[in-house]
Short mmCIF file of C-alpha atoms and ligand atoms in Angstrom, two decimals:
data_model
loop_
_atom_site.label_atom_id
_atom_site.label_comp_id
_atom_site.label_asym_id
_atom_site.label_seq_id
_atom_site.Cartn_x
_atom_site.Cartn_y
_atom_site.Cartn_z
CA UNK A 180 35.63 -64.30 6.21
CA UNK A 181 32.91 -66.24 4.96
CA UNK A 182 29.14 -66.37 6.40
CA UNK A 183 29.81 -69.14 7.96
CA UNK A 184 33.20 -68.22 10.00
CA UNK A 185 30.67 -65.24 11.38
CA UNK A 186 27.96 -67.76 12.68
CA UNK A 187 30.59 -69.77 14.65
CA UNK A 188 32.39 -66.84 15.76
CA UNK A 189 29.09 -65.33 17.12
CA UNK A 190 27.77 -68.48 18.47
CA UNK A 191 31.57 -69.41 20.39
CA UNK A 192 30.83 -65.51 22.11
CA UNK A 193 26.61 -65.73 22.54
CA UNK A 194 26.50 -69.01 24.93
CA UNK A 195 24.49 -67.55 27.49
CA UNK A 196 21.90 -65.68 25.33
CA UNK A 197 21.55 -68.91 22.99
CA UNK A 198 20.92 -70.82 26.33
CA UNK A 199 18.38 -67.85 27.02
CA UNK A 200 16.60 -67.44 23.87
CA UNK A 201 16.41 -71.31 24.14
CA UNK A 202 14.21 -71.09 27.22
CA UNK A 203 12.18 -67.81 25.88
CA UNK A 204 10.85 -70.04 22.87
CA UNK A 205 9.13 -72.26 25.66
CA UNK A 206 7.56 -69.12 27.28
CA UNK A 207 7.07 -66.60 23.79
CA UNK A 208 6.16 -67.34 20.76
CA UNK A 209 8.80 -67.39 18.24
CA UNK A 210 11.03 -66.37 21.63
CA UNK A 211 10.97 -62.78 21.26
CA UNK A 212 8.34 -59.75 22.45
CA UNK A 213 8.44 -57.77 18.95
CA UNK A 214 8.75 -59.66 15.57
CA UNK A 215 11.57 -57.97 14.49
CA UNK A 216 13.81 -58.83 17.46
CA UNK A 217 14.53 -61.86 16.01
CA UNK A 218 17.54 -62.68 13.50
CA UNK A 219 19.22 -65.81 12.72
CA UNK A 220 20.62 -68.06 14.75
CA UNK A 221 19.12 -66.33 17.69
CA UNK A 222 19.27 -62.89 19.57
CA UNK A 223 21.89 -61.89 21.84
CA UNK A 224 20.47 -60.82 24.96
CA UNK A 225 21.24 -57.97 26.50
CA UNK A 226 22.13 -57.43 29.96
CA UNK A 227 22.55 -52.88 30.47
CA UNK A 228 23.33 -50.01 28.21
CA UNK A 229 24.75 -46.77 28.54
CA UNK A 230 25.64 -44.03 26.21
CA UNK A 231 26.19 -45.01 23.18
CA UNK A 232 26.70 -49.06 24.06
CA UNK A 233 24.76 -52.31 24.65
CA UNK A 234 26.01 -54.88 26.45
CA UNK A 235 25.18 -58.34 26.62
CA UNK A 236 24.65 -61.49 29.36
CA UNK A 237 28.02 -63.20 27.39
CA UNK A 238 29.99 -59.81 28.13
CA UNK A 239 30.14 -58.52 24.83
CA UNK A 240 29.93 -54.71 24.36
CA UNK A 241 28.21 -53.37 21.16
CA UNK A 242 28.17 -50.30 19.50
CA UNK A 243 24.40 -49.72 19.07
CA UNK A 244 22.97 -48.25 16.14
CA UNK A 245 19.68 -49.32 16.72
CA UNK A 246 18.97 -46.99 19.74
CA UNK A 247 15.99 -48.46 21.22
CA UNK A 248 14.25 -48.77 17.84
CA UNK A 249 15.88 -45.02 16.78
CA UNK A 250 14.11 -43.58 19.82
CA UNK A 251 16.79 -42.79 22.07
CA UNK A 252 18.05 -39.53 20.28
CA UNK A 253 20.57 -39.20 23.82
CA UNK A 254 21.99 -42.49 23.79
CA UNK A 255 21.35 -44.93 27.10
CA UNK A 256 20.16 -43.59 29.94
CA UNK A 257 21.38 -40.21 30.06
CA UNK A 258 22.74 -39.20 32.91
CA UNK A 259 20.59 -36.20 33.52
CA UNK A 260 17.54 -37.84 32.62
CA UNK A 261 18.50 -40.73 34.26
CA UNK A 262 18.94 -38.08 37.57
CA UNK A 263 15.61 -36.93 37.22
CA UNK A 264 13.59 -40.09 36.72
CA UNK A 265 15.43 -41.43 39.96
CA UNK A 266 14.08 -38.33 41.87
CA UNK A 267 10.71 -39.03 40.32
CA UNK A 268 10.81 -42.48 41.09
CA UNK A 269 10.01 -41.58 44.32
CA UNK A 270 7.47 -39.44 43.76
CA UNK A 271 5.53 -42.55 42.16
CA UNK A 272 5.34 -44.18 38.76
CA UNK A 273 1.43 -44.09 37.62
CA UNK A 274 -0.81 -41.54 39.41
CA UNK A 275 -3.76 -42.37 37.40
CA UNK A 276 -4.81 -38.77 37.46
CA UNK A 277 -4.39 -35.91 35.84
CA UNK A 278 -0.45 -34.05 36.53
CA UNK A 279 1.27 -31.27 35.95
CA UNK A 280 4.22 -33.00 34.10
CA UNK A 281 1.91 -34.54 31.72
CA UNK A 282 0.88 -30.32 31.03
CA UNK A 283 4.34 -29.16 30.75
CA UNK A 284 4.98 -31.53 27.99
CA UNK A 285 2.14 -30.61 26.37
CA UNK A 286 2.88 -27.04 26.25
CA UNK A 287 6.39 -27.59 25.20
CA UNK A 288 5.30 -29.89 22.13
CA UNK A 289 2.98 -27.38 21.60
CA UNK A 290 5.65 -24.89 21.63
CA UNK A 291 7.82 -26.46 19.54
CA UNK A 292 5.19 -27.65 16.57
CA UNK A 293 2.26 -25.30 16.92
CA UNK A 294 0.14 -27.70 14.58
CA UNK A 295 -0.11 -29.50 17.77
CA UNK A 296 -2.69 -27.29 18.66
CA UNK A 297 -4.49 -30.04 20.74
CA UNK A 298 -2.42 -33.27 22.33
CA UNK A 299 -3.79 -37.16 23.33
CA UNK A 300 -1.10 -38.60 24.89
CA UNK A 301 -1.38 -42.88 25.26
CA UNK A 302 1.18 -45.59 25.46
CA UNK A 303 2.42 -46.38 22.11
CA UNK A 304 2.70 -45.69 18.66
CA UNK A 305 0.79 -47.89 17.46
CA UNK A 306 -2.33 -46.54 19.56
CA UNK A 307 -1.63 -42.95 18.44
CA UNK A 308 -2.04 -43.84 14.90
CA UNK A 309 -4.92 -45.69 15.72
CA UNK A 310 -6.90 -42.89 17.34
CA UNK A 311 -5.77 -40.48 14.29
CA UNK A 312 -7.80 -42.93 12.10
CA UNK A 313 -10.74 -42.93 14.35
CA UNK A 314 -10.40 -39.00 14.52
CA UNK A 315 -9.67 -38.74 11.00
CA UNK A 316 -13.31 -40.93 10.64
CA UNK A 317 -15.03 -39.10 12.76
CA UNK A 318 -14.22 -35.55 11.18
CA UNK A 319 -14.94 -36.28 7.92
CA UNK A 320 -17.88 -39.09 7.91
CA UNK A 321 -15.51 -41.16 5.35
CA UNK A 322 -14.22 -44.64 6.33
CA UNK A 323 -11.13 -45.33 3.42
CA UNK A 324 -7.91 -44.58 4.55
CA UNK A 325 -4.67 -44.45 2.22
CA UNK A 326 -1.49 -45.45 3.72
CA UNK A 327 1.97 -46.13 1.41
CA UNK A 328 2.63 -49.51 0.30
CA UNK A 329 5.42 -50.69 2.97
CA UNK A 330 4.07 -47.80 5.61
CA UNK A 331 4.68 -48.53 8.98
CA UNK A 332 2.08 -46.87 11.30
CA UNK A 333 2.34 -49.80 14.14
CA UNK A 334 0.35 -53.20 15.23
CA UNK A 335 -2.87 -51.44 15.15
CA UNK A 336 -5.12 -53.70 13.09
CA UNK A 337 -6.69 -50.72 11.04
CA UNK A 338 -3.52 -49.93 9.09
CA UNK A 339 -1.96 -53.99 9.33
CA UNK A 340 -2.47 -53.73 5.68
CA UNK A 341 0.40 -53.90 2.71
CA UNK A 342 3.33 -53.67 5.00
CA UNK A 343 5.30 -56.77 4.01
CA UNK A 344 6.10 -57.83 0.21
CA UNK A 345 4.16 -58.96 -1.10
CA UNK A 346 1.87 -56.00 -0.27
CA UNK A 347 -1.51 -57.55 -2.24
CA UNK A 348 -1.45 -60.40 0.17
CA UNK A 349 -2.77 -60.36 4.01
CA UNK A 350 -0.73 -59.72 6.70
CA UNK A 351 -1.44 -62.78 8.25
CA UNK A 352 -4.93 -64.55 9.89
CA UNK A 353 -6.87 -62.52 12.38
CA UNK A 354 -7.68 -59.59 10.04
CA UNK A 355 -10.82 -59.52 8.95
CA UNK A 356 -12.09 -59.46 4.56
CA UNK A 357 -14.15 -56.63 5.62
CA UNK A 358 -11.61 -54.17 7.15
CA UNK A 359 -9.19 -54.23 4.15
CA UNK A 360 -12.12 -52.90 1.96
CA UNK A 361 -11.20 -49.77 3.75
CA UNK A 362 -7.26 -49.13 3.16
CA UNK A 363 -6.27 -48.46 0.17
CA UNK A 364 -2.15 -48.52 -0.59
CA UNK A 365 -0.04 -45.88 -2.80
CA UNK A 366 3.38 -46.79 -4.08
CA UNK A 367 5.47 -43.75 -2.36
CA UNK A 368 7.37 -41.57 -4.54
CA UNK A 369 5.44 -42.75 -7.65
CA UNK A 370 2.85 -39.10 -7.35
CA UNK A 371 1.20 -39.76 -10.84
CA UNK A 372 0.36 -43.39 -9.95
CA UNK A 373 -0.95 -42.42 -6.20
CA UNK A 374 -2.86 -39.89 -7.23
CA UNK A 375 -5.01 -42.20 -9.23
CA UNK A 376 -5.25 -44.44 -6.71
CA UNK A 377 -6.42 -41.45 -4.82
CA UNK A 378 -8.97 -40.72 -7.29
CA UNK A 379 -10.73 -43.70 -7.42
CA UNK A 380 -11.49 -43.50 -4.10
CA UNK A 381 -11.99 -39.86 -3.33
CA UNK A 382 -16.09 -40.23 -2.16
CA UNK A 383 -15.12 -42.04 0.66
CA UNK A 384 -11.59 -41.16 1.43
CA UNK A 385 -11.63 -39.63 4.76
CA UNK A 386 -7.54 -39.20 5.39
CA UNK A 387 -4.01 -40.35 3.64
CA UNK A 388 -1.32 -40.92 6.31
CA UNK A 389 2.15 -41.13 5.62
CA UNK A 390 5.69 -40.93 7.31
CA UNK A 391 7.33 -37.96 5.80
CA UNK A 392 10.17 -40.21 5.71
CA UNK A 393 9.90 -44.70 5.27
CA UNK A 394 11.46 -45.88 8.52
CA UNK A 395 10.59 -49.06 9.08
CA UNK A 396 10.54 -49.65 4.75
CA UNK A 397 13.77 -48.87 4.48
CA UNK A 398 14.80 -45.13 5.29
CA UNK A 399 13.92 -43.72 2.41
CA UNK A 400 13.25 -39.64 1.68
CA UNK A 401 10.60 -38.53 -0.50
CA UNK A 402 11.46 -36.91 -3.88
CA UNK A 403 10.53 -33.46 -4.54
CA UNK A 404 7.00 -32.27 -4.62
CA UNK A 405 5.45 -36.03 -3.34
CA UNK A 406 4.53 -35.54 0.21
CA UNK A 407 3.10 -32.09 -0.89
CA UNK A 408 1.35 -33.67 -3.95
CA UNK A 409 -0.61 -35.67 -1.39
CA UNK A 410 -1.39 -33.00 0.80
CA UNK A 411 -2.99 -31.09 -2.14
CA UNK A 412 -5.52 -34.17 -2.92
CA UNK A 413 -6.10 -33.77 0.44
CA UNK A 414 -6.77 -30.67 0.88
CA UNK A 415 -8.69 -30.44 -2.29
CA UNK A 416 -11.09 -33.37 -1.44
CA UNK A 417 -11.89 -32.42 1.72
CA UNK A 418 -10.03 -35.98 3.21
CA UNK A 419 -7.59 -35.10 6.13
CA UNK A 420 -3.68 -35.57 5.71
CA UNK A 421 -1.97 -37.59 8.88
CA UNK A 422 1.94 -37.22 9.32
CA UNK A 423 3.00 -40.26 10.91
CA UNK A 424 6.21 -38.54 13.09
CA UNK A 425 6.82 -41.00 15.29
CA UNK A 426 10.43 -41.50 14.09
CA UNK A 427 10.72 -38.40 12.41
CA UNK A 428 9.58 -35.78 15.49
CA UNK A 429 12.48 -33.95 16.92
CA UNK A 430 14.61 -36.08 15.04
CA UNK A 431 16.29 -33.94 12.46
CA UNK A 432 15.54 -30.48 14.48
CA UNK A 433 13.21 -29.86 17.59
CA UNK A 434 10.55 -29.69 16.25
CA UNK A 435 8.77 -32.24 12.96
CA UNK A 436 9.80 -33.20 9.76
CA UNK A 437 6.46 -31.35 8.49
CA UNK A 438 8.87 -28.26 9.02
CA UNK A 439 11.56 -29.39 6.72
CA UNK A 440 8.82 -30.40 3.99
CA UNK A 441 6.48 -27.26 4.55
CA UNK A 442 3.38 -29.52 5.22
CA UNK A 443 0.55 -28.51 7.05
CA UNK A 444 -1.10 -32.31 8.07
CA UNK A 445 -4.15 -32.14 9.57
CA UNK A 446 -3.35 -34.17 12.18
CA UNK A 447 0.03 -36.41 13.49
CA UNK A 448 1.47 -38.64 15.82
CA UNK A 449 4.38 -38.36 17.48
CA UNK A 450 6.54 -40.93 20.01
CA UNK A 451 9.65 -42.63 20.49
CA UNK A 452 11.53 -39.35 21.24
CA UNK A 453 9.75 -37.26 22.96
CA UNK A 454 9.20 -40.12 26.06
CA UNK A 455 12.77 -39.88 26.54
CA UNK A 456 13.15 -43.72 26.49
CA UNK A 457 10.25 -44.30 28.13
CA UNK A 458 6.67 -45.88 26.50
CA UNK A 459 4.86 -42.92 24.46
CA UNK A 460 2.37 -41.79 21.63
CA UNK A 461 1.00 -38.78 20.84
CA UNK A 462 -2.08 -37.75 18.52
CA UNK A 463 -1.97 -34.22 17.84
CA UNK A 464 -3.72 -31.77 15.78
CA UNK A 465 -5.78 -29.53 14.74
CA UNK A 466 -8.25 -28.09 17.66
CA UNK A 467 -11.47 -28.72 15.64
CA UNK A 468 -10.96 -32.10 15.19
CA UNK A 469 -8.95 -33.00 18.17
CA UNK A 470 -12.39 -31.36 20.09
CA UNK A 471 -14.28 -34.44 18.61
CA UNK A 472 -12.79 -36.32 21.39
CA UNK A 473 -13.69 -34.24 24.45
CA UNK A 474 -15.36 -36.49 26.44
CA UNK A 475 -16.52 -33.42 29.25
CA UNK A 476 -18.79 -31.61 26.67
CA UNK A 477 -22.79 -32.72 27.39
CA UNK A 478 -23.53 -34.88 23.97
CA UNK A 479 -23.96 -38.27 23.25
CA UNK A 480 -22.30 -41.13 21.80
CA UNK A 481 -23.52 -39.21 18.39
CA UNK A 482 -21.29 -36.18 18.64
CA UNK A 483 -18.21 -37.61 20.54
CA UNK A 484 -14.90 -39.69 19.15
CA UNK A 485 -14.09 -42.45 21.73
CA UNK A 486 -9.84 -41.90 21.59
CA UNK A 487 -9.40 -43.42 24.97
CA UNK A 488 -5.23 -43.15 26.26
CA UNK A 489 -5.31 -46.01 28.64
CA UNK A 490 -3.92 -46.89 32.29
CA UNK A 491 0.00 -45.84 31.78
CA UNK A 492 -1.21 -42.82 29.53
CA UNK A 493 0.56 -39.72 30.79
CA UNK A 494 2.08 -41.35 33.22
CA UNK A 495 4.58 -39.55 35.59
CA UNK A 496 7.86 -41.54 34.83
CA UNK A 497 7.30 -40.98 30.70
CA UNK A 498 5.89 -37.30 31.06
CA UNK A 499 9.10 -36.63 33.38
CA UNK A 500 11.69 -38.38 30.73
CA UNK A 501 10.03 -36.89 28.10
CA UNK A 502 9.68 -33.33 29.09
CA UNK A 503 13.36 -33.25 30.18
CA UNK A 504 14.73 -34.95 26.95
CA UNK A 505 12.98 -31.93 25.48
CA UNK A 506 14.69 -29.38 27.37
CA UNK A 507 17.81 -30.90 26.38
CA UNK A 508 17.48 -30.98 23.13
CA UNK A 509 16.16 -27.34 23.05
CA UNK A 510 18.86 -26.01 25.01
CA UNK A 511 21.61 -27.68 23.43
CA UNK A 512 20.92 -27.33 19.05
CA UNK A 513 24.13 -28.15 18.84
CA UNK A 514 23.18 -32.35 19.61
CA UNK A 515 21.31 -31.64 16.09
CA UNK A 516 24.23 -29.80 14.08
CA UNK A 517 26.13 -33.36 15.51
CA UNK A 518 24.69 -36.15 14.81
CA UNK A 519 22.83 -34.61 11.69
CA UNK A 520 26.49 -34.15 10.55
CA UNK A 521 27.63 -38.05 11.60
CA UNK A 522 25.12 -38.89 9.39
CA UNK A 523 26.27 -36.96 6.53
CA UNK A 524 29.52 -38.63 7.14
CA UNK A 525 28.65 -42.24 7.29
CA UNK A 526 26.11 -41.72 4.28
CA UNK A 527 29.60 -39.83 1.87
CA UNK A 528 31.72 -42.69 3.38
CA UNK A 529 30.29 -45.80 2.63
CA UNK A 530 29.21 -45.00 -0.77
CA UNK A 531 32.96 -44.07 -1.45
CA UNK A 532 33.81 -47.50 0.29
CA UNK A 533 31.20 -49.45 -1.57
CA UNK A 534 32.37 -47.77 -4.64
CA UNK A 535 35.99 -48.90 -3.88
CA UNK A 536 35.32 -52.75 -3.42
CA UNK A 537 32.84 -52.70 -6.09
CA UNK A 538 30.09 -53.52 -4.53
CA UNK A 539 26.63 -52.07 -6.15
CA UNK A 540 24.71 -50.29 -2.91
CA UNK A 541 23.26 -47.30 -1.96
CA UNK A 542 23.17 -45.28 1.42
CA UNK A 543 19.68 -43.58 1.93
CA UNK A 544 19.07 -41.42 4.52
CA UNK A 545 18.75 -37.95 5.91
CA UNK A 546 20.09 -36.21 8.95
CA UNK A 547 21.26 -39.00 11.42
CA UNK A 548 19.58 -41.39 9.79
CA UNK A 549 21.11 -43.58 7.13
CA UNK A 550 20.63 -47.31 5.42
CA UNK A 551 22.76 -50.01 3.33
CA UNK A 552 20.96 -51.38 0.46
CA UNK A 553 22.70 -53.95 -1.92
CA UNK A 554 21.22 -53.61 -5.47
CA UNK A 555 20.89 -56.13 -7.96
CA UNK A 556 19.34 -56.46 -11.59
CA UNK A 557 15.78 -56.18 -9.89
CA UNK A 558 16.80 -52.37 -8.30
CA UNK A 559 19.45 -49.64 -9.59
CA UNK A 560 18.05 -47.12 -7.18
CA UNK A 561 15.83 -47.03 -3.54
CA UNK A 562 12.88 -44.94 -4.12
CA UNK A 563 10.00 -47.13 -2.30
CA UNK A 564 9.63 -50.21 -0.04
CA UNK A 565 8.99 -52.40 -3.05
CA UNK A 566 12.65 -51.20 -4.15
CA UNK A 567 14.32 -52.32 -0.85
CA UNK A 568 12.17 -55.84 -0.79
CA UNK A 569 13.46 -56.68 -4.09
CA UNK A 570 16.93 -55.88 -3.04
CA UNK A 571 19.83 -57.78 -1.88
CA UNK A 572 18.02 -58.76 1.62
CA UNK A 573 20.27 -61.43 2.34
CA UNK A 574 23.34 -59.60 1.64
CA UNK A 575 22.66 -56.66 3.73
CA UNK A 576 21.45 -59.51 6.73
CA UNK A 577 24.97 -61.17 5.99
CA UNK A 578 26.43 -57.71 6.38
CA UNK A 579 24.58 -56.68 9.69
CA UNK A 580 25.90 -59.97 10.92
CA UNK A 581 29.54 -59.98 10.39
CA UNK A 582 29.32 -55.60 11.95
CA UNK A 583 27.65 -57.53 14.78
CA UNK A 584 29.73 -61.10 15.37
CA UNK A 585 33.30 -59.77 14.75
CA UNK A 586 33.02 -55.86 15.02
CA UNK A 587 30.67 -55.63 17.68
CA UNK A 588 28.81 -53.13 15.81
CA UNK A 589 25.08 -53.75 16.23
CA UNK A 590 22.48 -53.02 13.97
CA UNK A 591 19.32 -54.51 13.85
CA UNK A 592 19.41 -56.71 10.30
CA UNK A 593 17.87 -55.01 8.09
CA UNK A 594 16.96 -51.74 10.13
CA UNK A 595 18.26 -48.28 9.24
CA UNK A 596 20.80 -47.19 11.85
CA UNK A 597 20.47 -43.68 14.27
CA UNK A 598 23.06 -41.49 15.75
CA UNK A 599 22.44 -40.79 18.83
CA UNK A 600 24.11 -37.88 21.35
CA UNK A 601 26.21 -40.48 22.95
CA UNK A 602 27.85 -40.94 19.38
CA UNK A 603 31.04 -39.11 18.10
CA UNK A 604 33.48 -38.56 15.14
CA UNK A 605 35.14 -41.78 16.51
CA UNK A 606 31.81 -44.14 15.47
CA UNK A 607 31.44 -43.21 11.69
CA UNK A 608 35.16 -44.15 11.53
CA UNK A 609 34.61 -47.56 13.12
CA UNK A 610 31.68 -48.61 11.15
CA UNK A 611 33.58 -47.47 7.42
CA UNK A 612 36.80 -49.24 9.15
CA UNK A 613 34.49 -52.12 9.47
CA UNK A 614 32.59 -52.42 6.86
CA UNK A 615 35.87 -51.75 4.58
CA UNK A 616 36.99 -54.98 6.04
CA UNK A 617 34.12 -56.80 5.52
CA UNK A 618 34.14 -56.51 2.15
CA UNK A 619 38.04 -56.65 1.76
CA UNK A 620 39.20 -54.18 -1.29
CA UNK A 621 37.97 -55.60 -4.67
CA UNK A 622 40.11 -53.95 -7.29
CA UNK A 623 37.82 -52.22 -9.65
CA UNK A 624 38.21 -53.49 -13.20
C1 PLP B 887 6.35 -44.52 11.73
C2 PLP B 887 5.90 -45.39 12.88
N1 PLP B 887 4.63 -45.30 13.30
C3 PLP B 887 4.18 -46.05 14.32
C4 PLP B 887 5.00 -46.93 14.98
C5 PLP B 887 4.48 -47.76 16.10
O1 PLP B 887 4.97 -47.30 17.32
P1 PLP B 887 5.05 -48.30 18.57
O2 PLP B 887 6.06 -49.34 18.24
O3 PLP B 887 5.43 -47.40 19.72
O4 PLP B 887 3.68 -48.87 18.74
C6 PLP B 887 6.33 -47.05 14.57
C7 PLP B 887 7.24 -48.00 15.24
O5 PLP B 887 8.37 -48.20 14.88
C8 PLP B 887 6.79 -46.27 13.49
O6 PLP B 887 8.05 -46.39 13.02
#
């Protein structure tokens, strides 16, 4: 089929959500409630999930590798979960005080990753990496912070720097000259050429932070020795090292990625998993610094970081989702040996299919995490963001597209995919299937 068979075909079986999306661009800007939400010609809107589907107002049923962006390591409302929010429910939503379910999920992410020797829990990502800067200030009396070229720590305006190609240019109006000064970017993967970065700014670097894995770049795993390369400036310079974990955290095993890499950050923030569907961050850490931002200990405004959480922080309905997502997970290892394994799967079966038609692409990925990327002449292999800008963009949207308008497979273009436990052996097999036909066998030359 060609691009353009895809756009009517979606369009003839979107009606509703076009009609929708219509009316949200009179009430939102640009119609949507996250930038990326949007793709071309407009969003479908969805009506209810469950398990591993989404389903939208037109009555289409998708296969959902998006997961609530890759948050919802159980699929759609669970039904357990789901059992025990409903009893909670009634027990009230937002206390506005402190609770007991907010401590038992504490304990157990303290249980699980004892580097989270203290926990702040607030409302989103975004805010979590935002208070590990302010910590990360406060600790050290140094104001630069080094984030990866393409890094993806949230909307918080300290790290709104290089996160779209091109990365030398602003993010857009509203950020101020003055606040750039501070961030500096590193090209991830590329150690020699970070660590000078590094060094020309070691007086006043007070922390790096990094995902141990790009999400939002383009799923892509750090070579050998990188992430630990940076932790050794680090450590050496007396700057802190921040794991962003947001996606990574009880993602690939219960517990952090910082296991998998033997790291030993400084501090990290955690979310998306571990509220169980519900809105989450976590900044967690080492006790000393953490301590900075105990507001019951006499001082003044001298002595004391101002981390905040906010209204929903902690909140009954997230602690409760959270907590028992958890359990599950710890109870059941098996969900990990799965969809780890799915992963494994999809990444060995569309190479071999890619290979087949001929089509230049690489799968990156690790665990139940995976990506498409089209080379070109720019790229021959994914190593950074700067890799997947300059690749094929426009065929891996076209891709995305025809999964989603004819296969009702849904990814969100140009976002790495997620098992989830709702998935099984069945969904690797439907997306190859799919994706085989989409590119209809190419006999290699
Ligand atoms: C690595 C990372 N950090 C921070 C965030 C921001 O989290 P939130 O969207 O909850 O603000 C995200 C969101 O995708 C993320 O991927």
């Amino acid at each position: 089929m060609k691009s353009n068979d895809y756009l009517e075909l979606y369009k003839g079986k979107t009606f509703e959500s076009m009609n929708l999306y219509f009316r949200s661009r009179e009430i939102f800007p640009g119609g949507i409630n996250h930038n990326i939400r949007y793709y071309k010609p407009y969003p479908f809107f969805t009506q209810k999930s469950k398990g591993k589907y989404l389903y939208d107002v037109d009555g289409n049923k998708y296969l959902d590798f998006w997961n609530g962006h890759w948050a919802l390591i159980l699929g759609h409302s669970p039904r357990k979960i789901v059992k025990k929010m409903t009893k909670q429910l009634k027990k009230g939503t937002l206390y506005g005080t402190a609770n007991k379910l907010s401590l038992k999920l504490g304990e157990e992410i303290n249980k699980a990753i004892p580097k989270a020797e203290n926990i702040r829990f607030c409302s989103t990502g975004s805010e979590a990496t935002m208070y590990a800067i302010r910590l990360a200030r406060s600790a050290t009396g140094k104001r630069v912070i080094a984030k990866i070229e393409g890094g993806w720590h949230g909307f918080n305006t300290n790290l709104l720097q290089s996160v779209n190609y091109p990365y030398e240019a602003d993010e857009g109006l509203g950020l101020i000259e003055d606040e750039g000064h501070f961030v500096e970017s590193l090209q991830f993967n590329d150690l020699e050429r970070s660590l000078k970065v590094l060094d020309s700014i070691k007086d006043d670097l007070a922390a790096i932070i990094v995902e141990p894995i790009l999400g939002g770049a383009g799923c892509i795993v750090p070579k050998e020795g990188y992430l630990e390369g940076l932790q050794e400036f680090a450590q050496k310079n007396d700057s802190l090292l921040i794991l962003d974990e947001i996606v990574t955290g009880f993602r690939f095993s219960y517990g952090g990625a910082m296991d998998r890499y033997k790291l030993d950050p400084d501090l990290f923030t955690l979310g998306k998993i571990i509220g169980g569907g519900m809105p989450i961050g976590a900044v967690c850490g080492r006790k000393d610094i953490m301590k900075l931002a105990d507001s019951t200990v006499d001082g003044n405004k001298t002595t004391y970081c101002s981390i905040g959480g906010g209204t929903f922080s902690a909140n009954p309905m997230t602690m409760n989702a959270g907590y028992n997502t958890l359990k599950k997970l710890k109870k059941n290892p098996s969900v990990y040996t799965k969809i780890n394994e799915l992963g494994k799967i999809t990444r060995n079966e569309l190479t071999k299919v890619f290979e087949e038609c001929n089509i230049q692409a690489e799968v990156t990925g690790m665990g139940s995490l995976f990506m498409v990327h089209f080379l070109n002449d720019k790229v021959q292999s994914i190593n950074s963001a700067l890799d997947v800008s300059l690749s094929d963009k426009e065929q891996l949207f076209a891709y995305n597209f025809a999964l989603m308008s004819k296969y009702e497979i849904f990814f969100l273009p140009g976002k790495m995919g997620a098992y989830s436990n709702a998935n099984d052996t069945d969904d690797p097999k439907k997306l190859i299937e799919a994706t085989r036909n989409v590119f209809e066998k190419i006999p290699r030359s």
